Coordinates of C-alpha atoms and ligand atoms in Angstrom, one line a residue:
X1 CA 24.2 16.6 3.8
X2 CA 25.5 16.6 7.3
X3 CA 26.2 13.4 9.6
X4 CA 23.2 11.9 11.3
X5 CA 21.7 13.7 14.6
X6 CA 22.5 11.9 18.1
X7 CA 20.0 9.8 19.3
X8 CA 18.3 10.6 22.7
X9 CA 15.4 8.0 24.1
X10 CA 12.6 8.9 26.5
X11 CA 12.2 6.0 28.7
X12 CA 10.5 5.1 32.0
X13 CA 7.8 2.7 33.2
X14 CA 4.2 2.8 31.9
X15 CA 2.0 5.9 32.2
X16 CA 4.5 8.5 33.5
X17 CA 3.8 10.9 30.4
X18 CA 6.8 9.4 27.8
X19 CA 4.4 10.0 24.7
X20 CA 3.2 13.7 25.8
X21 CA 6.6 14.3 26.6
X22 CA 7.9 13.4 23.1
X23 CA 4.9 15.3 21.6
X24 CA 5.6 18.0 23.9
X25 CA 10.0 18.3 22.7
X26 CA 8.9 18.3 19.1
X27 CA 6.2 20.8 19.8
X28 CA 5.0 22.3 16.1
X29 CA 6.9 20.0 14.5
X30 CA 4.2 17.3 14.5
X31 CA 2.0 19.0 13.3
X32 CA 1.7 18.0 9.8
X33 CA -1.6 15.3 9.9
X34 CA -2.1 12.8 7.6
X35 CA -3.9 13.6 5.0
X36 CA -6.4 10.9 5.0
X37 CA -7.4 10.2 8.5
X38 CA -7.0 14.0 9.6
X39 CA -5.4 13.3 12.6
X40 CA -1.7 13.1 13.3
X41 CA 0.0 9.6 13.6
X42 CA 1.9 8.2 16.5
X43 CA 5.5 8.1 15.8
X44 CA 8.0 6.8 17.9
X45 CA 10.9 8.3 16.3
X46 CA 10.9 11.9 14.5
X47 CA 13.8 14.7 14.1
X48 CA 13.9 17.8 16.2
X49 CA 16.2 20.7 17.0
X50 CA 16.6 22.7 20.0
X51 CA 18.4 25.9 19.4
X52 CA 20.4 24.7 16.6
X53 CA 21.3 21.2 17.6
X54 CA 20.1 18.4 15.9
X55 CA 18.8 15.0 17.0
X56 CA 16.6 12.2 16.8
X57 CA 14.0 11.6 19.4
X58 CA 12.8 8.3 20.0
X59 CA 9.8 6.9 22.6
X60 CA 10.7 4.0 23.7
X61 CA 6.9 3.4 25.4
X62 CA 6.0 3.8 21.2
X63 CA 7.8 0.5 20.6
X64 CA 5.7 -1.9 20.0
X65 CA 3.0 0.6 18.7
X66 CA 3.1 -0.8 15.6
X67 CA 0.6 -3.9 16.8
X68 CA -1.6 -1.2 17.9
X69 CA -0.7 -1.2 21.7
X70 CA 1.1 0.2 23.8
X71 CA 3.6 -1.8 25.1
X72 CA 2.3 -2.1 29.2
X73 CA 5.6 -2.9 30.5
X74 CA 9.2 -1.8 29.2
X75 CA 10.3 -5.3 31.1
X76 CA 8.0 -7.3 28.9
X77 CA 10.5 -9.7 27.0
X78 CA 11.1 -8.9 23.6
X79 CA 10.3 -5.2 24.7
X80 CA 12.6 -4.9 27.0
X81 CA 15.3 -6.5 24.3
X82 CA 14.3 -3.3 22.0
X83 CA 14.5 -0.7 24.5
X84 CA 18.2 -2.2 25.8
X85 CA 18.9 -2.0 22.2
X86 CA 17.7 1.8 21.6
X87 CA 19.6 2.8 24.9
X88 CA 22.4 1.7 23.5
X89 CA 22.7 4.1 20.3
X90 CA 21.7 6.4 22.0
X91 CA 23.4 9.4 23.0
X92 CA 21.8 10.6 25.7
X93 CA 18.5 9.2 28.0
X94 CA 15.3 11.0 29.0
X95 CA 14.3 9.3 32.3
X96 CA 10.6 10.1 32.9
X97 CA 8.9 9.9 36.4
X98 CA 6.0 11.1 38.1
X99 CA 5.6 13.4 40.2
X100 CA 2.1 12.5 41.5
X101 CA 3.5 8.8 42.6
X102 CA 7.0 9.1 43.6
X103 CA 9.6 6.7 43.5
X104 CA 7.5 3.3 42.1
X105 CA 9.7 -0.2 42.9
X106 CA 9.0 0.1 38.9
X107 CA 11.1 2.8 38.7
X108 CA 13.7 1.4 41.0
X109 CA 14.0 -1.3 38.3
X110 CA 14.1 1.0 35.3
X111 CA 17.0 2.8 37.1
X112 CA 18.8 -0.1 37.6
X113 CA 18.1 -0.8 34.1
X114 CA 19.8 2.3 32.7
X115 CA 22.5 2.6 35.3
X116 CA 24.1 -0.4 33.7
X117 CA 23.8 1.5 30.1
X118 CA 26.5 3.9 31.2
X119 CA 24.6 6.4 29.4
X120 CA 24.2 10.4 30.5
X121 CA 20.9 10.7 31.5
X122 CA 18.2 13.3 32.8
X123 CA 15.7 12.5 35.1
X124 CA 12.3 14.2 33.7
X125 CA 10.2 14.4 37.3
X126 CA 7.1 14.9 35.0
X127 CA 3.1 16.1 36.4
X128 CA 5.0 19.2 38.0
X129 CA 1.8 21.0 37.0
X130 CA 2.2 23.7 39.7
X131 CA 4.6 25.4 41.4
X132 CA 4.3 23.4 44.8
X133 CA 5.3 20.0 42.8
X134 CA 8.1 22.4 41.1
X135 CA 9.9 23.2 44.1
X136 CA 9.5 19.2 45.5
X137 CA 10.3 17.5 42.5
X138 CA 14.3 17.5 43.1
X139 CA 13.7 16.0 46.7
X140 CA 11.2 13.5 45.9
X141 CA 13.6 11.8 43.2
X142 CA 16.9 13.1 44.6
X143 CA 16.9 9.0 45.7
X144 CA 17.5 7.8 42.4
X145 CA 20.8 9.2 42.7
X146 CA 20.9 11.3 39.4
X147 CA 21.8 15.0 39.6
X148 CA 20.0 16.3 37.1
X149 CA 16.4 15.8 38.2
X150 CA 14.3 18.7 36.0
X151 CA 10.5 18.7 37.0
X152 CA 8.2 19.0 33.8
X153 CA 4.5 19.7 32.8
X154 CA 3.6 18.4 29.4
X155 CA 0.1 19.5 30.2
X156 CA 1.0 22.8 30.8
X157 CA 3.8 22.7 28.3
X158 CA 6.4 23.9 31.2
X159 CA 9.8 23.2 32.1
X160 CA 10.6 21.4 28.5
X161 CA 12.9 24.2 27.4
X162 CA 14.7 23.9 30.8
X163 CA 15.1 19.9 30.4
X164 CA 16.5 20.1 26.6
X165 CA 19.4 22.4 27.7
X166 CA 19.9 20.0 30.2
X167 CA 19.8 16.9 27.7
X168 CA 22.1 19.1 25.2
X169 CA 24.8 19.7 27.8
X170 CA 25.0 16.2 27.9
X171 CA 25.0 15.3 25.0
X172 CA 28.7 14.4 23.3
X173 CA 30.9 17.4 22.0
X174 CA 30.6 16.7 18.6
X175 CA 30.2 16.2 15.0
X176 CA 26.5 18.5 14.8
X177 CA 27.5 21.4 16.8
X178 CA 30.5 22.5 15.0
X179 CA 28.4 22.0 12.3
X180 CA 29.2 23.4 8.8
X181 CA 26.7 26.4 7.9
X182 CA 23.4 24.9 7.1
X183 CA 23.3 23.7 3.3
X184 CA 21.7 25.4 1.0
X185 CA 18.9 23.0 -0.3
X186 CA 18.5 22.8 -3.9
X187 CA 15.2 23.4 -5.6
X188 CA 13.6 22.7 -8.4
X189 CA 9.8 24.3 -9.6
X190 CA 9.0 22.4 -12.7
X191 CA 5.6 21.7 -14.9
X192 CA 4.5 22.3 -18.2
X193 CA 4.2 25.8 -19.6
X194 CA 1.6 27.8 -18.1
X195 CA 0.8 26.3 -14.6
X196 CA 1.8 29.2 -13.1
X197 CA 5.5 28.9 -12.4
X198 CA 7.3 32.0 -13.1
X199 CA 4.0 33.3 -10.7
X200 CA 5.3 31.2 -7.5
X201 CA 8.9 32.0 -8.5
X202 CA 8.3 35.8 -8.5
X203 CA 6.0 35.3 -5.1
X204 CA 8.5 32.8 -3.2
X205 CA 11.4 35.3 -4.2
X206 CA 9.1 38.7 -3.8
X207 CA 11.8 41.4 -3.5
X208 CA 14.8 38.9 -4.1
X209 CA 13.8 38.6 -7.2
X210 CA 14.9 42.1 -8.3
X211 CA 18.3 41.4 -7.3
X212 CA 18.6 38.4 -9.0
X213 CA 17.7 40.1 -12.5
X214 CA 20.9 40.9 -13.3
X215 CA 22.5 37.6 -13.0
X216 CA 24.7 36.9 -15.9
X217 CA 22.9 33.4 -17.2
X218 CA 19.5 34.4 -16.9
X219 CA 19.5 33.8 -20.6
X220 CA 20.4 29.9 -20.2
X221 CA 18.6 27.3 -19.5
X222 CA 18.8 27.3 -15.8
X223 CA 19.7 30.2 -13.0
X224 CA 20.7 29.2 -9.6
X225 CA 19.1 31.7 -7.4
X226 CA 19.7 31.5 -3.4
X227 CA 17.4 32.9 -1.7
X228 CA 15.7 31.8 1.9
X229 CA 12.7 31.4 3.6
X230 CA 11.5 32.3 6.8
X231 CA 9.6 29.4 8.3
X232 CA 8.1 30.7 11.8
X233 CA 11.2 31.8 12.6
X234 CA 13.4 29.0 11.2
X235 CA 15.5 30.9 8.4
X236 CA 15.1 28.2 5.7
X237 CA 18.6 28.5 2.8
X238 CA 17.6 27.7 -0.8
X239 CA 18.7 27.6 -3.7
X240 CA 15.8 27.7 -6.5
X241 CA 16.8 26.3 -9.8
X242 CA 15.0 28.4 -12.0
X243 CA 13.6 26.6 -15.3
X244 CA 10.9 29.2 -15.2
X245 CA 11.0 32.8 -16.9
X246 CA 13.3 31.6 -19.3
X247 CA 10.8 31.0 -22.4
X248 CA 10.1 34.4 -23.5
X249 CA 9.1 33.7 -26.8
X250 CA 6.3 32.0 -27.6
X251 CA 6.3 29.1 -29.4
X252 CA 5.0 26.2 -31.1
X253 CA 3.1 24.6 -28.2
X254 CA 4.5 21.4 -28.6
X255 CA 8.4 22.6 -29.1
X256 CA 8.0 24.8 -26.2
X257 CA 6.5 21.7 -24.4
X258 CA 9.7 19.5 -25.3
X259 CA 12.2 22.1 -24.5
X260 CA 10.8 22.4 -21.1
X261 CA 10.5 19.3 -20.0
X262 CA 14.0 18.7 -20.7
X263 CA 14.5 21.5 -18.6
X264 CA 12.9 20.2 -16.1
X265 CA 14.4 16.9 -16.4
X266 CA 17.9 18.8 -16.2
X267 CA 16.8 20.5 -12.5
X268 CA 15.1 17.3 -11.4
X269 CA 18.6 15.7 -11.4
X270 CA 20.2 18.5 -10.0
X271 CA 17.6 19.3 -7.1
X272 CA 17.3 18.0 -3.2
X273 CA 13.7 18.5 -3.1
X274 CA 11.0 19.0 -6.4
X275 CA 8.3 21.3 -6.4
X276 CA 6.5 20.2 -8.9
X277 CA 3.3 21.9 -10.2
X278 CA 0.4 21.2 -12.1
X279 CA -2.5 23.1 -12.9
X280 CA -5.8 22.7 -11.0
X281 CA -8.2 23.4 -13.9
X282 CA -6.2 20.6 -16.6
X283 CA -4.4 18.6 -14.2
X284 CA -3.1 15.3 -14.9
X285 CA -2.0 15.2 -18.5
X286 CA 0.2 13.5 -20.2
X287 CA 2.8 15.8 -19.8
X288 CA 2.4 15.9 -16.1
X289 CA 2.5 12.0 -16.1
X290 CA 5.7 12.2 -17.9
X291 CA 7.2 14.9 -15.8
X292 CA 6.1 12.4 -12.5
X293 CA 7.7 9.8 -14.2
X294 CA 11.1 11.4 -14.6
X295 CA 11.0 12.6 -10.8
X296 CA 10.1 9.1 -9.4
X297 CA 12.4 7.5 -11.8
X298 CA 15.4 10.3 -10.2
X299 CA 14.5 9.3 -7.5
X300 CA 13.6 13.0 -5.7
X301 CA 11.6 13.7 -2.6
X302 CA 8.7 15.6 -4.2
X303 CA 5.7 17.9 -3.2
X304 CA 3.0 18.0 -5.9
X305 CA 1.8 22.3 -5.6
X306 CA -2.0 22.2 -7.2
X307 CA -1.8 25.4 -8.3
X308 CA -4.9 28.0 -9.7
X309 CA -7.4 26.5 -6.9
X310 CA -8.4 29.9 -6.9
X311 CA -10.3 29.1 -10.2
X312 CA -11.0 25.3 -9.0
X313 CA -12.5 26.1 -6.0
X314 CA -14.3 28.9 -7.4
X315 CA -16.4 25.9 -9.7
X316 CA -17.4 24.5 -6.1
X317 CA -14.7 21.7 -5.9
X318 CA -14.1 20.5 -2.1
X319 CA -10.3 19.9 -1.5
X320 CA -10.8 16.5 -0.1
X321 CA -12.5 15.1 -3.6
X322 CA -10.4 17.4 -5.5
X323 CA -7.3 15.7 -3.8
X324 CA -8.6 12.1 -4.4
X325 CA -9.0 12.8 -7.8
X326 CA -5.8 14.0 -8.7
X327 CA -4.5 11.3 -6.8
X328 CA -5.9 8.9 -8.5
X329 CA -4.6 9.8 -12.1
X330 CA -1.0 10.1 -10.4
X331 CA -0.5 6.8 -8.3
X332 CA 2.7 6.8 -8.8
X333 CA 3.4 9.9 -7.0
X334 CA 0.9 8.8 -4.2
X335 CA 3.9 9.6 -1.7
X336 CA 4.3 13.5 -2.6
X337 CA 2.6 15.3 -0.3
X338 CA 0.0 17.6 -1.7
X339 CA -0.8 21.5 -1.5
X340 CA -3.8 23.5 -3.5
X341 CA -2.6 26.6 -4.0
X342 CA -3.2 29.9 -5.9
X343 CA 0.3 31.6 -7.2
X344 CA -1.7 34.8 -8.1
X345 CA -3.5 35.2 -4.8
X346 CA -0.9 33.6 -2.7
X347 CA -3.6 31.2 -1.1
X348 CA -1.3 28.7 1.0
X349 CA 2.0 29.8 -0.5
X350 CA 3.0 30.4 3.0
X351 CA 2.7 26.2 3.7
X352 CA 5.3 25.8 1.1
X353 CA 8.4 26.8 3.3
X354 CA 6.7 24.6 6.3
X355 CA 6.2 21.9 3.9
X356 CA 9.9 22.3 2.6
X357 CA 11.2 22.7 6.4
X358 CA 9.9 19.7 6.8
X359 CA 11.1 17.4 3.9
X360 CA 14.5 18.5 5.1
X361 CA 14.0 17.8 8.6
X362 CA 12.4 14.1 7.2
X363 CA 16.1 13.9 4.6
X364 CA 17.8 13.5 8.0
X365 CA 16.1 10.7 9.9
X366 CA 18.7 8.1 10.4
X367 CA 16.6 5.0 11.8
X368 CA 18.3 3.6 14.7
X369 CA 18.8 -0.3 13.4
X370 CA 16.8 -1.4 16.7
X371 CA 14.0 0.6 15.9
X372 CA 13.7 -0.7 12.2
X373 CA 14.5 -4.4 13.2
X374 CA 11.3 -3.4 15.8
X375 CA 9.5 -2.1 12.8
X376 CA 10.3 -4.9 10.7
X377 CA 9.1 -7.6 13.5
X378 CA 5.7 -5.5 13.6
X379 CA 5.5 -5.1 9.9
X380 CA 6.0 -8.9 9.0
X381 CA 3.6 -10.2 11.7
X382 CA 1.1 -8.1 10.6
X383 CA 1.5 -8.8 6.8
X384 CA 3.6 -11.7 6.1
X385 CA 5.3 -12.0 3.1
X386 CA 2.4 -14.6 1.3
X387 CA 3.9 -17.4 0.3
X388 CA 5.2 -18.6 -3.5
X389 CA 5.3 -22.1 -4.2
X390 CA 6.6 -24.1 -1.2
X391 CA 9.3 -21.9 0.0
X392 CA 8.3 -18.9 2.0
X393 CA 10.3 -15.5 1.7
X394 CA 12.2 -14.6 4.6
X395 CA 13.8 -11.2 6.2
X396 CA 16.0 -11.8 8.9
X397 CA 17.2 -8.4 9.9
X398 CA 17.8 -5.3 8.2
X399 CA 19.5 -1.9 8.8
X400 CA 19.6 1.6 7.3
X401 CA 22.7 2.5 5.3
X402 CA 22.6 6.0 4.9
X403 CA 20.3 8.9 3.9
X404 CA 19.7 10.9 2.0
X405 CA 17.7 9.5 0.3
X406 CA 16.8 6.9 2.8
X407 CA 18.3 3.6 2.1
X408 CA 18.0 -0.1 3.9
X409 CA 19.2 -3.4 3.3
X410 CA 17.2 -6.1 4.4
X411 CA 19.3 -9.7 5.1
X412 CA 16.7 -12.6 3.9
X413 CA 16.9 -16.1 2.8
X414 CA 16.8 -16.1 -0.9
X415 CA 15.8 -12.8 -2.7
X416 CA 14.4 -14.6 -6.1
X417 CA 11.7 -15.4 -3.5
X418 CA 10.4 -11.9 -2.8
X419 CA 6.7 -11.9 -4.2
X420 CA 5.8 -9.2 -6.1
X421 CA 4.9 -6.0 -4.6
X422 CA 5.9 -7.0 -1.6
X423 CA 9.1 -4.3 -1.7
X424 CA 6.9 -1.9 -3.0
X425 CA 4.5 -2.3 0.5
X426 CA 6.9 -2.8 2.5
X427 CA 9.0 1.2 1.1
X428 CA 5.4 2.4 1.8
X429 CA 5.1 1.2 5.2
X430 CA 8.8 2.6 6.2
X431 CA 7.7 6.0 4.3
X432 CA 4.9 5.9 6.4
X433 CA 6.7 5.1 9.5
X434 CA 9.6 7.2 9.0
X435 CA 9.0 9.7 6.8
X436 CA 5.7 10.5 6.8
X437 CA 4.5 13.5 4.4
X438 CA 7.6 14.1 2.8
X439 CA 7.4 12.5 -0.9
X440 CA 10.9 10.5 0.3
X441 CA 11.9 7.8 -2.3
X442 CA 12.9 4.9 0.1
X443 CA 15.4 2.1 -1.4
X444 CA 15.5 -1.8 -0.3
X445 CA 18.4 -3.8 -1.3
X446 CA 18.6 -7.7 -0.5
X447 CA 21.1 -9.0 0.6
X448 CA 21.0 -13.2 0.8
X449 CA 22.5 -14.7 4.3
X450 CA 23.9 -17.8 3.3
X451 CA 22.7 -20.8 4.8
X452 CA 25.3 -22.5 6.2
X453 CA 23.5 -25.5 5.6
X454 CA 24.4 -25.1 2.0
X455 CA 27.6 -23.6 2.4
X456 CA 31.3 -25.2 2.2
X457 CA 33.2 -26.6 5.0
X458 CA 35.9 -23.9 4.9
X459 CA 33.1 -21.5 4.6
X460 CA 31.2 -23.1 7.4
X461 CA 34.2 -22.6 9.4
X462 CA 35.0 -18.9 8.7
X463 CA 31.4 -18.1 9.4
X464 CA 30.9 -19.8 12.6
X465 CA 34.5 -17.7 13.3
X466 CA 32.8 -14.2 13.0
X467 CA 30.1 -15.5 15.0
X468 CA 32.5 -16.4 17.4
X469 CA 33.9 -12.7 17.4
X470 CA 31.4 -11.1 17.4
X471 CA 29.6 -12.5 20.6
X472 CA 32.9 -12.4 21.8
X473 CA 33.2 -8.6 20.9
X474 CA 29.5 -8.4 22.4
X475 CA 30.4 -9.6 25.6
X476 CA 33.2 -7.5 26.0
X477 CA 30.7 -4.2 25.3
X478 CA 28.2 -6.0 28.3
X479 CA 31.5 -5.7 30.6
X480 CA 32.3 -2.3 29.4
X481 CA 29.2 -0.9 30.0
X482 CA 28.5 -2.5 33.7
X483 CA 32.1 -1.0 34.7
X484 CA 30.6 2.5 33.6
X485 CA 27.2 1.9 35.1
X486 CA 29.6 0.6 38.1
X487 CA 31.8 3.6 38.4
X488 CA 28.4 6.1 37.8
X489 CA 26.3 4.9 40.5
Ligands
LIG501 P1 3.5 6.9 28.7 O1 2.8 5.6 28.9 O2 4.6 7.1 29.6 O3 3.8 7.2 27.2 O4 2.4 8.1 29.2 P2 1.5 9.0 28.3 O5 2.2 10.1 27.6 O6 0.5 8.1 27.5 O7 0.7 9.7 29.5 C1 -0.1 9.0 30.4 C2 -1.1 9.9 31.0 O8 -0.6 10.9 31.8 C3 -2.0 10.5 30.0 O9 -3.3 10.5 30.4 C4 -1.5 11.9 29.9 O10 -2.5 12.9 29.5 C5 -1.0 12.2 31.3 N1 0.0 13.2 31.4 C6 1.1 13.3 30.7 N2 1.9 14.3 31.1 C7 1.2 15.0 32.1 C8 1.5 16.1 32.9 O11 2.5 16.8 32.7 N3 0.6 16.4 33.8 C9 -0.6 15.7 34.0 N4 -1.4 16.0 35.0 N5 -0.9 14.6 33.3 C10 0.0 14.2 32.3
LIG502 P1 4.6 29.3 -16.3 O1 4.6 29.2 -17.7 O2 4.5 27.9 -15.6 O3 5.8 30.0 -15.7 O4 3.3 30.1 -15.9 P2 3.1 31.6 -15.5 O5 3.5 31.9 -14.1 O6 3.6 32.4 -16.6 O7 1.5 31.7 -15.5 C1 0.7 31.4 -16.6 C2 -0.6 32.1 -16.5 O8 -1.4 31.6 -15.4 C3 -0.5 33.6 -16.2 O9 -1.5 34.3 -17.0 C4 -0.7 33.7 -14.8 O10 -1.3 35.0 -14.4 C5 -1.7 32.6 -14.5 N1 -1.7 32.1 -13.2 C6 -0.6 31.7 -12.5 N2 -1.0 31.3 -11.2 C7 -2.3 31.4 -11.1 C8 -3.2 31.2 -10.1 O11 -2.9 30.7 -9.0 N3 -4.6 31.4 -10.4 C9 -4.9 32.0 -11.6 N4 -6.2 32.2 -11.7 N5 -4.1 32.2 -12.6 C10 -2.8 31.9 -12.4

């Protein structure tokens, strides 16, 4: 998978329109709601495109959201810490203002503020809801001494296109431009015989398909078709891993069972993403639990396809309590995201390449290490690690080490502390803040800071060395960013 997207931050005082603005850039993409509340979450960081080009948004007025509130003011302490921090990995700043108040001594500070980041920035003169404010909103903010002042509506959804090739011109040359072609993603269908595979195959591929019949190797155990999907315009490259179609001859059920599930087991390892399907009218046997098994034990983002709801719902089953019941035999694949569907009728087969778009846009979030540290503060206030024994479990810091799949590394005082479950909440809560509806495995690895109370003389010394350095080296970035800001302004 490709390098991680640049980061570009929305930032600006309180109640300028940072969060519609976000919503506003990712547009469709947030629309996948949570399945239990209905509604969709806030996010403060979530991956978007604009005509090709990668990145991750972030709101900086969404830091902080975690406790439940907005933060009121970006200068508020620890805040303010975050947001310096997010400014700088980023790659680019979305400055909003608003229209309706002018230049606010607030703003004056946030300039200020983000002058001395050095960083490219774009002054979003926001509540331009009609054409009078359109044609003022350069002069009113000209002041701030940025040239590119682009006057927005989230409201009215206008001027958003306009302000992203703005941000993008800014934005490095680089590493995602030049970008290889787009990967082909790797899929896997898999289930146990007769939950309608070969049917979604033979609808997902429709006229494909007849090319594809004369592969050579259709006769072994797996064919690697590419195919795409279209995805509201977004041309979607896959590859499907085709475990279906290939037991023609009827066997003893439980020797056809066997040789598919290591079939399956075979394209789970192989896949990026794993469709796997049961059947709505027998769904949570033991072979399903086994197949659920081998996928969470891979390690493989997953979306669980319900499939013959035609039948189900035809009995008078309601999705929701359909849902929770299936759920509730397979808590171990509580993360997949779910879809009832009918592979004969083609009843929400079209959400599958949304749903897929999706997972891939989710196998790219690289969390910026000051928006996890912010997440981790929340987290940990919230729901402290509870205590074992007399010694409490402690996470200093963490950061993310790469993705796909997402992994993190969490710096804390001694892991033989970590109480039970307490990983497994905390992967959920990242999941959920992160990569919501996307059956993502998440990893945690430990890593103990040694106290230095503990630790050697010579050890003491070399460690309070690199501490040295690296304030030093810190210091030194401080100087090199206020000469930028310097020569900018
Ligand atoms: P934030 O605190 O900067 O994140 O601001 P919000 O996104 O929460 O927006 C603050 C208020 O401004 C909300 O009531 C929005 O509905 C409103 N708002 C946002 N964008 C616009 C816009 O383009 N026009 C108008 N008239 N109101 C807007
Ligand atoms: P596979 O063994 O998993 O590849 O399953 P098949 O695609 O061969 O389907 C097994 C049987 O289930 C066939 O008779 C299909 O017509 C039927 N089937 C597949 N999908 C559906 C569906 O959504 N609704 C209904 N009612 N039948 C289905």
């Amino acid at each position: 998978m490709s390098a991680s997207a640049p980061v570009i931050a929305i930032v600006g005082r309180p109640n300028v329109g940072k969060s519609a603005l976000f919503n506003s850039i990712l547009g469709r993409r947030v629309s996948i709601v949570h399945e239990q509340s209905g509604v969709t979450r806030d996010r403060v960081a979530a991956p978007s495109e604009h005509f090709g080009r990668r990145f991750l948004l972030v709101d900086t007025g969404g830091l902080g959201l975690y406790n439940r509130e907005k933060a009121t003011d970006i200068f508020d302490g620890m805040i303010r810490e975050q947001v310096a921090e997010v400014i700088a990995e980023a790659s680019a700043l979305i400055w909003v203002v608003n229209c309706q108040d002018g230049i606010t001594p607030q703003d004056e500070e946030v300039g200020d503020f983000l002058r001395r980041s050095g960083k490219p920035v774009v002054v979003a003169a926001n509540k331009a809801d009609n054409d009078v404010v359109r044609a003022e909103a350069e002069g009113i903010f000209a002041a701030l001494g940025y040239e590119h002042i682009m006057p927005t509506s989230c409201t009215h959804r206008s001027g958003i296109s306009d302000l992203m090739d703005c941000v993008m011109e800014l934005l490095p040359a680089d590493d995602t431009a030049a970008e290889a072609p787009e990967e082909r993603l790797q899929i896997a269908v898999v289930g146990r015989p007769n939950v309608g595979k070969s049917s979604l195959v033979n609808r997902l591929l429709g006229v494909q398909r007849v090319m594809v019949s004369d592969v050579p190797g259709t006769t072994r155990d797996a064919v690697e078709i590419p195919f795409s999907l279209n995805v509201d315009g977004t041309e979607l490259p896959l590859t499907l891993i085709d475990t279906a179609g290939m037991r023609r001859k009827k066997q003893v059920d439980t020797v056809v069972e066997f040789f598919s599930l290591s079939r399956s087991e075979a394209a789970i390892r192989r896949c990026d993403i794993v469709l796997f399907m049961i059947d709505g009218t027998d769904p949570c046997t033991t072979q399903e639990r086994r197949i659920g098994r081998v996928i969470v034990d891979a390690r493989k983002p997953c979306v669980l396809l319900v499939n013959k709801w035609d039948l189900v719902s035809a009995e008078g089953a309601k999705a929701r309590d359909f849902k929770a019941q299936v759920r509730a035999t397979m808590p171990f694949l509580d993360h997949a995201p779910m879809l009832l569907i009918s592979a004969l009728s083609g009843y929400n087969c079209q959400q599958i390449g949304a749903q897929l778009l999706h997972v891939r846009e989710q196998m790219r979030v690289s969390v910026p290490t000051a928006v996890f540290n912010q997440f981790l503060q929340d987290t940990l206030a919230r729901n402290p690690p509870p205590s074992t024994g007399l010694k409490r479990f402690k996470i200093f810091y963490g950061t993310m080490r790469g993705c796909p799949p997402p992994r993190f590394l969490l710096f804390v005082n001694k892991k033989s502390l970590c109480p039970r479950n307490y990983l497994q909440f905390l992967e959920n809560q990242i999941r959920d803040a992160f990569y919501p509806e996307a059956g993502m495995p998440i990893f945690i690895d430990l890593r103990e800071r040694e106290s230095l109370d503990n630790a050697s003389p010579a050890r003491r010394s070399a460690a309070g060395a690199k501490r040295q350095r690296e304030s030093e080296y810190q210091a030194t970035q401080r100087r090199i960013q206020r000469g930028k800001g310097m020569r900018k302004s």
